[in-house]
PDB file of C-alpha atoms and ligand atoms in Angstrom:
ATOM      1  CA  MET A 230     -20.263  16.250  43.142  1.00 42.00           C
ATOM      2  CA  MET A 231     -21.306  19.068  45.393  1.00 44.00           C
ATOM      3  CA  ASN A 232     -23.430  18.684  48.464  1.00 47.00           C
ATOM      4  CA  SER A 233     -24.967  21.043  50.995  1.00 45.00           C
ATOM      5  CA  ASN A 234     -22.559  20.405  53.876  1.00 45.00           C
ATOM      6  CA  GLY A 235     -19.534  21.424  51.886  1.00 40.00           C
ATOM      7  CA  SER A 236     -17.736  18.081  51.943  1.00 44.00           C
ATOM      8  CA  SER A 237     -16.669  18.640  48.326  1.00 60.00           C
ATOM      9  CA  GLY A 238     -14.963  21.581  50.019  1.00 68.00           C
ATOM     10  CA  ASN A 239     -12.138  22.493  47.663  1.00 88.00           C
ATOM     11  CA  TYR A 240     -14.293  22.953  44.588  1.00 91.00           C
ATOM     12  CA  LEU A 241     -16.884  25.004  46.476  1.00 92.00           C
ATOM     13  CA  SER A 242     -14.257  27.148  48.251  1.00 92.00           C
ATOM     14  CA  GLU A 243     -12.717  27.819  44.864  1.00 96.00           C
ATOM     15  CA  LEU A 244     -16.108  28.949  43.478  1.00 97.00           C
ATOM     16  CA  ARG A 245     -16.537  31.134  46.567  1.00 98.00           C
ATOM     17  CA  ARG A 246     -13.119  32.724  46.112  1.00 97.00           C
ATOM     18  CA  GLU A 247     -13.917  33.437  42.449  1.00 98.00           C
ATOM     19  CA  MET A 248     -17.276  34.941  43.443  1.00 98.00           C
ATOM     20  CA  VAL A 249     -15.567  37.247  45.935  1.00 98.00           C
ATOM     21  CA  GLU A 250     -12.984  38.380  43.387  1.00 98.00           C
ATOM     22  CA  SER A 251     -15.144  38.812  40.307  1.00 98.00           C
ATOM     23  CA  GLN A 252     -18.466  39.930  41.798  1.00 98.00           C
ATOM     24  CA  ILE A 253     -17.523  41.679  45.030  1.00 98.00           C
ATOM     25  CA  ILE A 254     -13.962  43.065  45.059  1.00 98.00           C
ATOM     26  CA  ALA A 255     -14.102  43.907  41.321  1.00 98.00           C
ATOM     27  CA  ARG A 256     -17.212  46.031  41.967  1.00 97.00           C
ATOM     28  CA  GLY A 257     -15.587  48.058  44.715  1.00 97.00           C
ATOM     29  CA  VAL A 258     -16.244  46.354  48.053  1.00 98.00           C
ATOM     30  CA  LYS A 259     -13.059  46.927  50.071  1.00 98.00           C
ATOM     31  CA  ASP A 260     -13.651  46.269  53.777  1.00 98.00           C
ATOM     32  CA  PRO A 261     -11.301  43.362  54.615  1.00 98.00           C
ATOM     33  CA  ARG A 262     -13.515  42.164  57.497  1.00 98.00           C
ATOM     34  CA  VAL A 263     -16.526  41.908  55.155  1.00 98.00           C
ATOM     35  CA  ILE A 264     -14.476  40.099  52.496  1.00 98.00           C
ATOM     36  CA  LYS A 265     -13.122  37.657  55.089  1.00 98.00           C
ATOM     37  CA  ALA A 266     -16.621  36.918  56.421  1.00 98.00           C
ATOM     38  CA  ILE A 267     -17.954  36.225  52.913  1.00 98.00           C
ATOM     39  CA  LEU A 268     -15.018  33.918  52.212  1.00 97.00           C
ATOM     40  CA  GLU A 269     -15.763  32.028  55.430  1.00 97.00           C
ATOM     41  CA  VAL A 270     -19.526  31.500  55.056  1.00 98.00           C
ATOM     42  CA  PRO A 271     -20.504  28.583  52.745  1.00 97.00           C
ATOM     43  CA  ARG A 272     -23.294  30.160  50.685  1.00 98.00           C
ATOM     44  CA  HIS A 273     -24.120  26.763  49.150  1.00 97.00           C
ATOM     45  CA  ALA A 274     -25.371  25.619  52.589  1.00 97.00           C
ATOM     46  CA  PHE A 275     -28.178  28.228  52.399  1.00 98.00           C
ATOM     47  CA  VAL A 276     -29.690  27.363  48.995  1.00 98.00           C
ATOM     48  CA  PRO A 277     -32.089  24.479  48.302  1.00 97.00           C
ATOM     49  CA  PRO A 278     -30.276  21.330  47.042  1.00 95.00           C
ATOM     50  CA  GLU A 279     -31.433  21.844  43.445  1.00 96.00           C
ATOM     51  CA  TYR A 280     -29.638  25.223  43.343  1.00 96.00           C
ATOM     52  CA  ILE A 281     -26.269  24.225  44.855  1.00 94.00           C
ATOM     53  CA  ASP A 282     -24.637  24.420  41.413  1.00 92.00           C
ATOM     54  CA  GLN A 283     -25.743  28.067  41.194  1.00 96.00           C
ATOM     55  CA  ALA A 284     -24.984  29.089  44.790  1.00 97.00           C
ATOM     56  CA  TYR A 285     -21.976  31.260  43.803  1.00 98.00           C
ATOM     57  CA  ASN A 286     -23.593  32.852  40.742  1.00 98.00           C
ATOM     58  CA  ASP A 287     -24.304  36.543  40.425  1.00 97.00           C
ATOM     59  CA  TYR A 288     -28.048  36.591  41.173  1.00 97.00           C
ATOM     60  CA  PRO A 289     -30.643  35.915  43.880  1.00 96.00           C
ATOM     61  CA  LEU A 290     -32.079  32.383  44.156  1.00 97.00           C
ATOM     62  CA  PRO A 291     -35.441  31.043  45.389  1.00 97.00           C
ATOM     63  CA  ILE A 292     -35.473  29.653  48.948  1.00 96.00           C
ATOM     64  CA  GLY A 293     -39.157  28.632  49.136  1.00 94.00           C
ATOM     65  CA  ALA A 294     -42.285  30.422  50.375  1.00 94.00           C
ATOM     66  CA  GLY A 295     -41.942  32.845  47.425  1.00 92.00           C
ATOM     67  CA  GLN A 296     -38.778  34.396  48.968  1.00 94.00           C
ATOM     68  CA  THR A 297     -35.152  34.693  47.839  1.00 94.00           C
ATOM     69  CA  ILE A 298     -31.573  34.602  49.081  1.00 96.00           C
ATOM     70  CA  SER A 299     -30.166  37.967  47.984  1.00 95.00           C
ATOM     71  CA  GLN A 300     -27.523  38.390  45.266  1.00 97.00           C
ATOM     72  CA  PRO A 301     -24.017  37.945  46.802  1.00 98.00           C
ATOM     73  CA  TYR A 302     -22.913  41.459  45.778  1.00 98.00           C
ATOM     74  CA  MET A 303     -25.991  43.004  47.425  1.00 98.00           C
ATOM     75  CA  VAL A 304     -25.235  41.147  50.680  1.00 98.00           C
ATOM     76  CA  ALA A 305     -21.614  42.360  50.522  1.00 98.00           C
ATOM     77  CA  VAL A 306     -22.410  45.978  49.774  1.00 98.00           C
ATOM     78  CA  MET A 307     -25.165  46.238  52.416  1.00 98.00           C
ATOM     79  CA  THR A 308     -22.843  44.679  54.994  1.00 98.00           C
ATOM     80  CA  GLU A 309     -20.025  47.082  54.114  1.00 98.00           C
ATOM     81  CA  LEU A 310     -22.396  50.077  54.350  1.00 98.00           C
ATOM     82  CA  LEU A 311     -23.509  48.918  57.802  1.00 98.00           C
ATOM     83  CA  GLU A 312     -19.926  49.350  59.189  1.00 98.00           C
ATOM     84  CA  VAL A 313     -20.460  46.617  61.799  1.00 98.00           C
ATOM     85  CA  GLN A 314     -18.020  46.714  64.745  1.00 98.00           C
ATOM     86  CA  ASP A 315     -17.142  43.608  66.709  1.00 97.00           C
ATOM     87  CA  ASP A 316     -18.888  44.820  69.892  1.00 98.00           C
ATOM     88  CA  ASN A 317     -22.133  45.702  68.057  1.00 98.00           C
ATOM     89  CA  LYS A 318     -25.666  44.485  68.636  1.00 98.00           C
ATOM     90  CA  VAL A 319     -27.305  44.182  65.207  1.00 99.00           C
ATOM     91  CA  LEU A 320     -30.993  43.877  64.317  1.00 99.00           C
ATOM     92  CA  GLU A 321     -31.785  42.228  60.984  1.00 99.00           C
ATOM     93  CA  ILE A 322     -35.304  42.317  59.524  1.00 98.00           C
ATOM     94  CA  GLY A 323     -35.960  39.497  57.021  1.00 98.00           C
ATOM     95  CA  THR A 324     -33.943  36.433  58.053  1.00 98.00           C
ATOM     96  CA  GLY A 325     -34.801  34.637  54.783  1.00 98.00           C
ATOM     97  CA  SER A 326     -32.223  31.895  54.205  1.00 98.00           C
ATOM     98  CA  GLY A 327     -30.032  33.104  57.094  1.00 98.00           C
ATOM     99  CA  TYR A 328     -27.061  33.799  54.775  1.00 98.00           C
ATOM    100  CA  GLN A 329     -26.867  37.527  55.510  1.00 98.00           C
ATOM    101  CA  THR A 330     -27.462  36.670  59.177  1.00 98.00           C
ATOM    102  CA  ALA A 331     -24.421  34.360  59.199  1.00 98.00           C
ATOM    103  CA  ILE A 332     -22.213  37.071  57.671  1.00 98.00           C
ATOM    104  CA  LEU A 333     -23.396  39.568  60.294  1.00 98.00           C
ATOM    105  CA  ALA A 334     -22.746  36.991  63.031  1.00 98.00           C
ATOM    106  CA  LYS A 335     -19.081  36.829  61.951  1.00 98.00           C
ATOM    107  CA  LEU A 336     -18.741  40.611  62.346  1.00 98.00           C
ATOM    108  CA  ALA A 337     -20.902  41.537  65.347  1.00 98.00           C
ATOM    109  CA  LYS A 338     -21.172  40.512  68.987  1.00 98.00           C
ATOM    110  CA  GLU A 339     -24.880  39.594  68.813  1.00 98.00           C
ATOM    111  CA  VAL A 340     -27.389  39.451  65.968  1.00 99.00           C
ATOM    112  CA  TYR A 341     -31.160  39.651  66.490  1.00 99.00           C
ATOM    113  CA  THR A 342     -33.046  38.537  63.384  1.00 99.00           C
ATOM    114  CA  VAL A 343     -36.786  38.640  62.663  1.00 98.00           C
ATOM    115  CA  GLU A 344     -38.620  36.697  59.933  1.00 98.00           C
ATOM    116  CA  ARG A 345     -42.389  36.634  59.366  1.00 98.00           C
ATOM    117  CA  ILE A 346     -42.526  33.173  57.724  1.00 98.00           C
ATOM    118  CA  PRO A 347     -42.048  30.491  60.416  1.00 98.00           C
ATOM    119  CA  GLU A 348     -40.678  27.761  58.104  1.00 97.00           C
ATOM    120  CA  LEU A 349     -37.970  30.090  56.765  1.00 98.00           C
ATOM    121  CA  SER A 350     -36.890  31.067  60.274  1.00 98.00           C
ATOM    122  CA  GLN A 351     -36.777  27.402  61.315  1.00 98.00           C
ATOM    123  CA  ARG A 352     -34.796  26.481  58.196  1.00 98.00           C
ATOM    124  CA  ALA A 353     -32.286  29.293  58.875  1.00 98.00           C
ATOM    125  CA  GLN A 354     -31.969  28.202  62.525  1.00 98.00           C
ATOM    126  CA  ARG A 355     -31.116  24.653  61.425  1.00 98.00           C
ATOM    127  CA  ILE A 356     -28.450  25.849  58.968  1.00 98.00           C
ATOM    128  CA  LEU A 357     -26.757  28.222  61.425  1.00 98.00           C
ATOM    129  CA  ARG A 358     -26.776  25.546  64.135  1.00 98.00           C
ATOM    130  CA  LYS A 359     -25.123  23.122  61.704  1.00 98.00           C
ATOM    131  CA  LEU A 360     -22.446  25.746  60.960  1.00 98.00           C
ATOM    132  CA  GLY A 361     -21.790  26.242  64.696  1.00 98.00           C
ATOM    133  CA  ILE A 362     -22.922  29.902  64.715  1.00 98.00           C
ATOM    134  CA  THR A 363     -24.237  30.664  68.206  1.00 97.00           C
ATOM    135  CA  ASN A 364     -24.480  34.465  68.565  1.00 98.00           C
ATOM    136  CA  VAL A 365     -27.806  34.806  66.698  1.00 98.00           C
ATOM    137  CA  HIS A 366     -31.256  35.209  68.288  1.00 98.00           C
ATOM    138  CA  PHE A 367     -34.263  34.358  66.105  1.00 98.00           C
ATOM    139  CA  LYS A 368     -37.818  35.654  66.236  1.00 98.00           C
ATOM    140  CA  VAL A 369     -40.851  34.873  64.102  1.00 98.00           C
ATOM    141  CA  GLY A 370     -43.078  37.924  63.710  1.00 98.00           C
ATOM    142  CA  ASP A 371     -43.615  41.278  62.063  1.00 98.00           C
ATOM    143  CA  GLY A 372     -40.148  42.796  61.804  1.00 98.00           C
ATOM    144  CA  SER A 373     -41.572  46.132  60.653  1.00 98.00           C
ATOM    145  CA  GLU A 374     -42.195  46.620  64.382  1.00 98.00           C
ATOM    146  CA  GLY A 375     -38.571  45.759  65.205  1.00 98.00           C
ATOM    147  CA  TRP A 376     -37.725  43.757  68.334  1.00 98.00           C
ATOM    148  CA  PRO A 377     -38.267  46.290  71.165  1.00 98.00           C
ATOM    149  CA  GLU A 378     -37.297  43.939  74.019  1.00 98.00           C
ATOM    150  CA  HIS A 379     -33.610  44.030  73.022  1.00 98.00           C
ATOM    151  CA  ALA A 380     -33.401  47.644  71.799  1.00 98.00           C
ATOM    152  CA  PRO A 381     -31.455  49.830  71.319  1.00 98.00           C
ATOM    153  CA  TYR A 382     -29.359  48.443  68.450  1.00 98.00           C
ATOM    154  CA  ASP A 383     -26.035  49.756  67.121  1.00 98.00           C
ATOM    155  CA  ARG A 384     -26.965  48.693  63.597  1.00 99.00           C
ATOM    156  CA  ILE A 385     -30.205  47.775  61.785  1.00 99.00           C
ATOM    157  CA  ILE A 386     -30.409  46.123  58.363  1.00 99.00           C
ATOM    158  CA  VAL A 387     -33.662  45.523  56.494  1.00 98.00           C
ATOM    159  CA  THR A 388     -33.445  42.992  53.669  1.00 98.00           C
ATOM    160  CA  ALA A 389     -36.933  43.627  52.264  1.00 97.00           C
ATOM    161  CA  ALA A 390     -38.335  46.719  50.515  1.00 97.00           C
ATOM    162  CA  ALA A 391     -40.137  49.274  52.701  1.00 98.00           C
ATOM    163  CA  PRO A 392     -42.212  52.361  51.807  1.00 97.00           C
ATOM    164  CA  ASP A 393     -40.083  54.346  54.311  1.00 97.00           C
ATOM    165  CA  ILE A 394     -38.004  53.679  57.444  1.00 98.00           C
ATOM    166  CA  PRO A 395     -40.498  52.056  59.855  1.00 98.00           C
ATOM    167  CA  GLU A 396     -40.983  54.329  62.887  1.00 98.00           C
ATOM    168  CA  PRO A 397     -40.238  51.569  65.448  1.00 98.00           C
ATOM    169  CA  LEU A 398     -36.879  50.877  63.744  1.00 98.00           C
ATOM    170  CA  GLU A 399     -36.035  54.580  63.916  1.00 98.00           C
ATOM    171  CA  GLU A 400     -36.796  54.500  67.647  1.00 98.00           C
ATOM    172  CA  GLN A 401     -34.888  51.262  68.285  1.00 98.00           C
ATOM    173  CA  LEU A 402     -31.659  52.521  66.638  1.00 98.00           C
ATOM    174  CA  LYS A 403     -29.021  53.887  69.050  1.00 98.00           C
ATOM    175  CA  GLY A 404     -27.790  57.481  68.734  1.00 98.00           C
ATOM    176  CA  GLY A 405     -24.880  57.396  66.246  1.00 98.00           C
ATOM    177  CA  GLY A 406     -26.213  54.071  64.930  1.00 98.00           C
ATOM    178  CA  ILE A 407     -26.548  53.091  61.255  1.00 98.00           C
ATOM    179  CA  ILE A 408     -29.507  51.633  59.342  1.00 98.00           C
ATOM    180  CA  VAL A 409     -29.372  50.225  55.796  1.00 98.00           C
ATOM    181  CA  ILE A 410     -32.714  49.678  54.062  1.00 98.00           C
ATOM    182  CA  PRO A 411     -34.211  49.584  50.547  1.00 98.00           C
ATOM    183  CA  ILE A 412     -36.914  52.277  50.311  1.00 98.00           C
ATOM    184  CA  GLY A 413     -39.423  52.790  47.509  1.00 98.00           C
ATOM    185  CA  ASP A 414     -42.316  51.004  45.782  1.00 96.00           C
ATOM    186  CA  ILE A 415     -42.930  47.301  45.406  1.00 95.00           C
ATOM    187  CA  GLY A 416     -41.576  47.538  41.808  1.00 93.00           C
ATOM    188  CA  GLY A 417     -38.219  49.160  42.634  1.00 96.00           C
ATOM    189  CA  GLN A 418     -36.344  50.905  45.421  1.00 98.00           C
ATOM    190  CA  ILE A 419     -33.286  52.960  46.323  1.00 98.00           C
ATOM    191  CA  LEU A 420     -30.838  51.582  48.857  1.00 98.00           C
ATOM    192  CA  VAL A 421     -30.676  54.059  51.744  1.00 98.00           C
ATOM    193  CA  LYS A 422     -28.092  54.418  54.517  1.00 98.00           C
ATOM    194  CA  GLY A 423     -29.288  56.350  57.559  1.00 98.00           C
ATOM    195  CA  ILE A 424     -27.292  57.625  60.529  1.00 98.00           C
ATOM    196  CA  LYS A 425     -29.100  58.650  63.717  1.00 98.00           C
ATOM    197  CA  LYS A 426     -28.026  62.095  64.957  1.00 97.00           C
ATOM    198  CA  ASN A 427     -29.803  64.084  67.675  1.00 96.00           C
ATOM    199  CA  GLY A 428     -32.753  61.684  67.576  1.00 94.00           C
ATOM    200  CA  LYS A 429     -33.258  62.012  63.799  1.00 96.00           C
ATOM    201  CA  ILE A 430     -32.142  59.822  60.897  1.00 98.00           C
ATOM    202  CA  LEU A 431     -30.023  61.567  58.259  1.00 98.00           C
ATOM    203  CA  LYS A 432     -30.572  59.643  55.025  1.00 98.00           C
ATOM    204  CA  GLU A 433     -28.193  59.108  52.148  1.00 98.00           C
ATOM    205  CA  GLU A 434     -29.675  57.624  48.950  1.00 98.00           C
ATOM    206  CA  LEU A 435     -27.248  55.252  47.250  1.00 98.00           C
ATOM    207  CA  PHE A 436     -28.366  53.219  44.225  1.00 96.00           C
ATOM    208  CA  PRO A 437     -31.420  51.488  42.724  1.00 97.00           C
ATOM    209  CA  CYS A 438     -32.254  47.950  43.853  1.00 97.00           C
ATOM    210  CA  ALA A 439     -35.140  45.450  43.802  1.00 95.00           C
ATOM    211  CA  PHE A 440     -36.155  43.541  46.927  1.00 95.00           C
ATOM    212  CA  VAL A 441     -39.221  41.512  47.883  1.00 94.00           C
ATOM    213  CA  PRO A 442     -41.637  43.661  49.915  1.00 96.00           C
ATOM    214  CA  LEU A 443     -41.518  44.149  53.663  1.00 98.00           C
ATOM    215  CA  ARG A 444     -44.997  43.162  54.813  1.00 97.00           C
ATOM    216  CA  GLY A 445     -46.638  44.108  58.095  1.00 98.00           C
ATOM    217  CA  LYS A 446     -47.841  47.123  60.052  1.00 98.00           C
ATOM    218  CA  TYR A 447     -45.105  49.538  58.879  1.00 98.00           C
ATOM    219  CA  GLY A 448     -44.468  47.810  55.525  1.00 97.00           C
ATOM    220  CA  PHE A 449     -46.664  47.119  52.507  1.00 96.00           C
ATOM    221  CA  ASN A 450     -49.999  45.533  53.399  1.00 81.00           C
TER     222      ASN A 450
HETATM  223  N1  SAM B 519     -31.134  38.388  53.611  1.00 79.20           N
HETATM  224  C1  SAM B 519     -31.852  37.207  53.241  1.00 79.20           C
HETATM  225  C2  SAM B 519     -30.911  36.127  52.763  1.00 79.20           C
HETATM  226  O1  SAM B 519     -29.712  36.373  52.664  1.00 79.20           O
HETATM  227  O2  SAM B 519     -31.404  35.030  52.512  1.00 79.20           O
HETATM  228  C3  SAM B 519     -32.830  37.485  52.172  1.00 79.20           C
HETATM  229  C4  SAM B 519     -34.053  38.095  52.684  1.00 79.20           C
HETATM  230  S1  SAM B 519     -35.408  38.061  51.554  1.00 79.20           S
HETATM  231  C5  SAM B 519     -34.854  39.087  50.252  1.00 79.20           C
HETATM  232  C6  SAM B 519     -36.545  39.078  52.478  1.00 79.20           C
HETATM  233  C7  SAM B 519     -37.164  38.384  53.668  1.00 79.20           C
HETATM  234  O3  SAM B 519     -37.924  39.335  54.405  1.00 79.20           O
HETATM  235  C8  SAM B 519     -38.123  37.268  53.289  1.00 79.20           C
HETATM  236  O4  SAM B 519     -37.733  36.076  53.892  1.00 79.20           O
HETATM  237  C9  SAM B 519     -39.465  37.755  53.830  1.00 79.20           C
HETATM  238  O5  SAM B 519     -40.304  36.724  54.288  1.00 79.20           O
HETATM  239  C10 SAM B 519     -39.017  38.659  54.954  1.00 79.20           C
HETATM  240  N2  SAM B 519     -40.011  39.631  55.401  1.00 79.20           N
HETATM  241  C11 SAM B 519     -40.899  40.370  54.676  1.00 79.20           C
HETATM  242  N3  SAM B 519     -41.646  41.143  55.477  1.00 79.20           N
HETATM  243  C12 SAM B 519     -41.240  40.887  56.752  1.00 79.20           C
HETATM  244  C13 SAM B 519     -41.616  41.385  58.023  1.00 79.20           C
HETATM  245  N4  SAM B 519     -42.586  42.297  58.191  1.00 79.20           N
HETATM  246  N5  SAM B 519     -40.983  40.901  59.107  1.00 79.20           N
HETATM  247  C14 SAM B 519     -40.002  39.984  58.988  1.00 79.20           C
HETATM  248  N6  SAM B 519     -39.592  39.486  57.808  1.00 79.20           N
HETATM  249  C15 SAM B 519     -40.186  39.934  56.703  1.00 79.20           C
END
């Protein structure tokens, strides 16, 4: 049977490989670094024990506190759009389970991740520690305000739905930097990729998506 530390490793790695082929590569994700990172990170370690059997399925899953671990394809596509380089400093808003965080940690030099719900941040910290991932810095607080102490960031990813790009995130992104964020209403959003040029963010609207809301000062109240 499966367990959360991956000791039934072969079966779970096989499910992971199938997930990458049928849900991620088949839908057009190409970046070999992103594919490698997803193959390396045991998604089953990030879901509650009762969902381990579904960890490699094509949908989001509950992680407690009314929040979700995002659909694997959405994690892959957002990561590919972010074009993370290995010397990058990345800011992630919405740590959630820590799964997306772990993927970013494989690709970047340092990851700064902010979560508003303390128990989720603590849970994610425990999982990443267990996996031996050490280049992640955690904060509990309102991520709609970013994490100014470590700015500027080469890349910013927001894994919750926002009414628009929060002003502090715009300020904390480096010139030439990239932000990926779902923008819209609570009921539905468009995934947006922004590139900062001459102090302004040029936005490209990509495709419809549905995320839990970003709460806080620059999110939905
Ligand atoms: N990427 C995560 C994963 O792979 O598990 C999923 C993130 S979940 C869809 C969105 C997260 O954003 C939730 O954990 C939620 O608590 C968090 N969140 C919402 N508003 C926030 C805010 N203002 N600051 C920080 N985190 C926030």
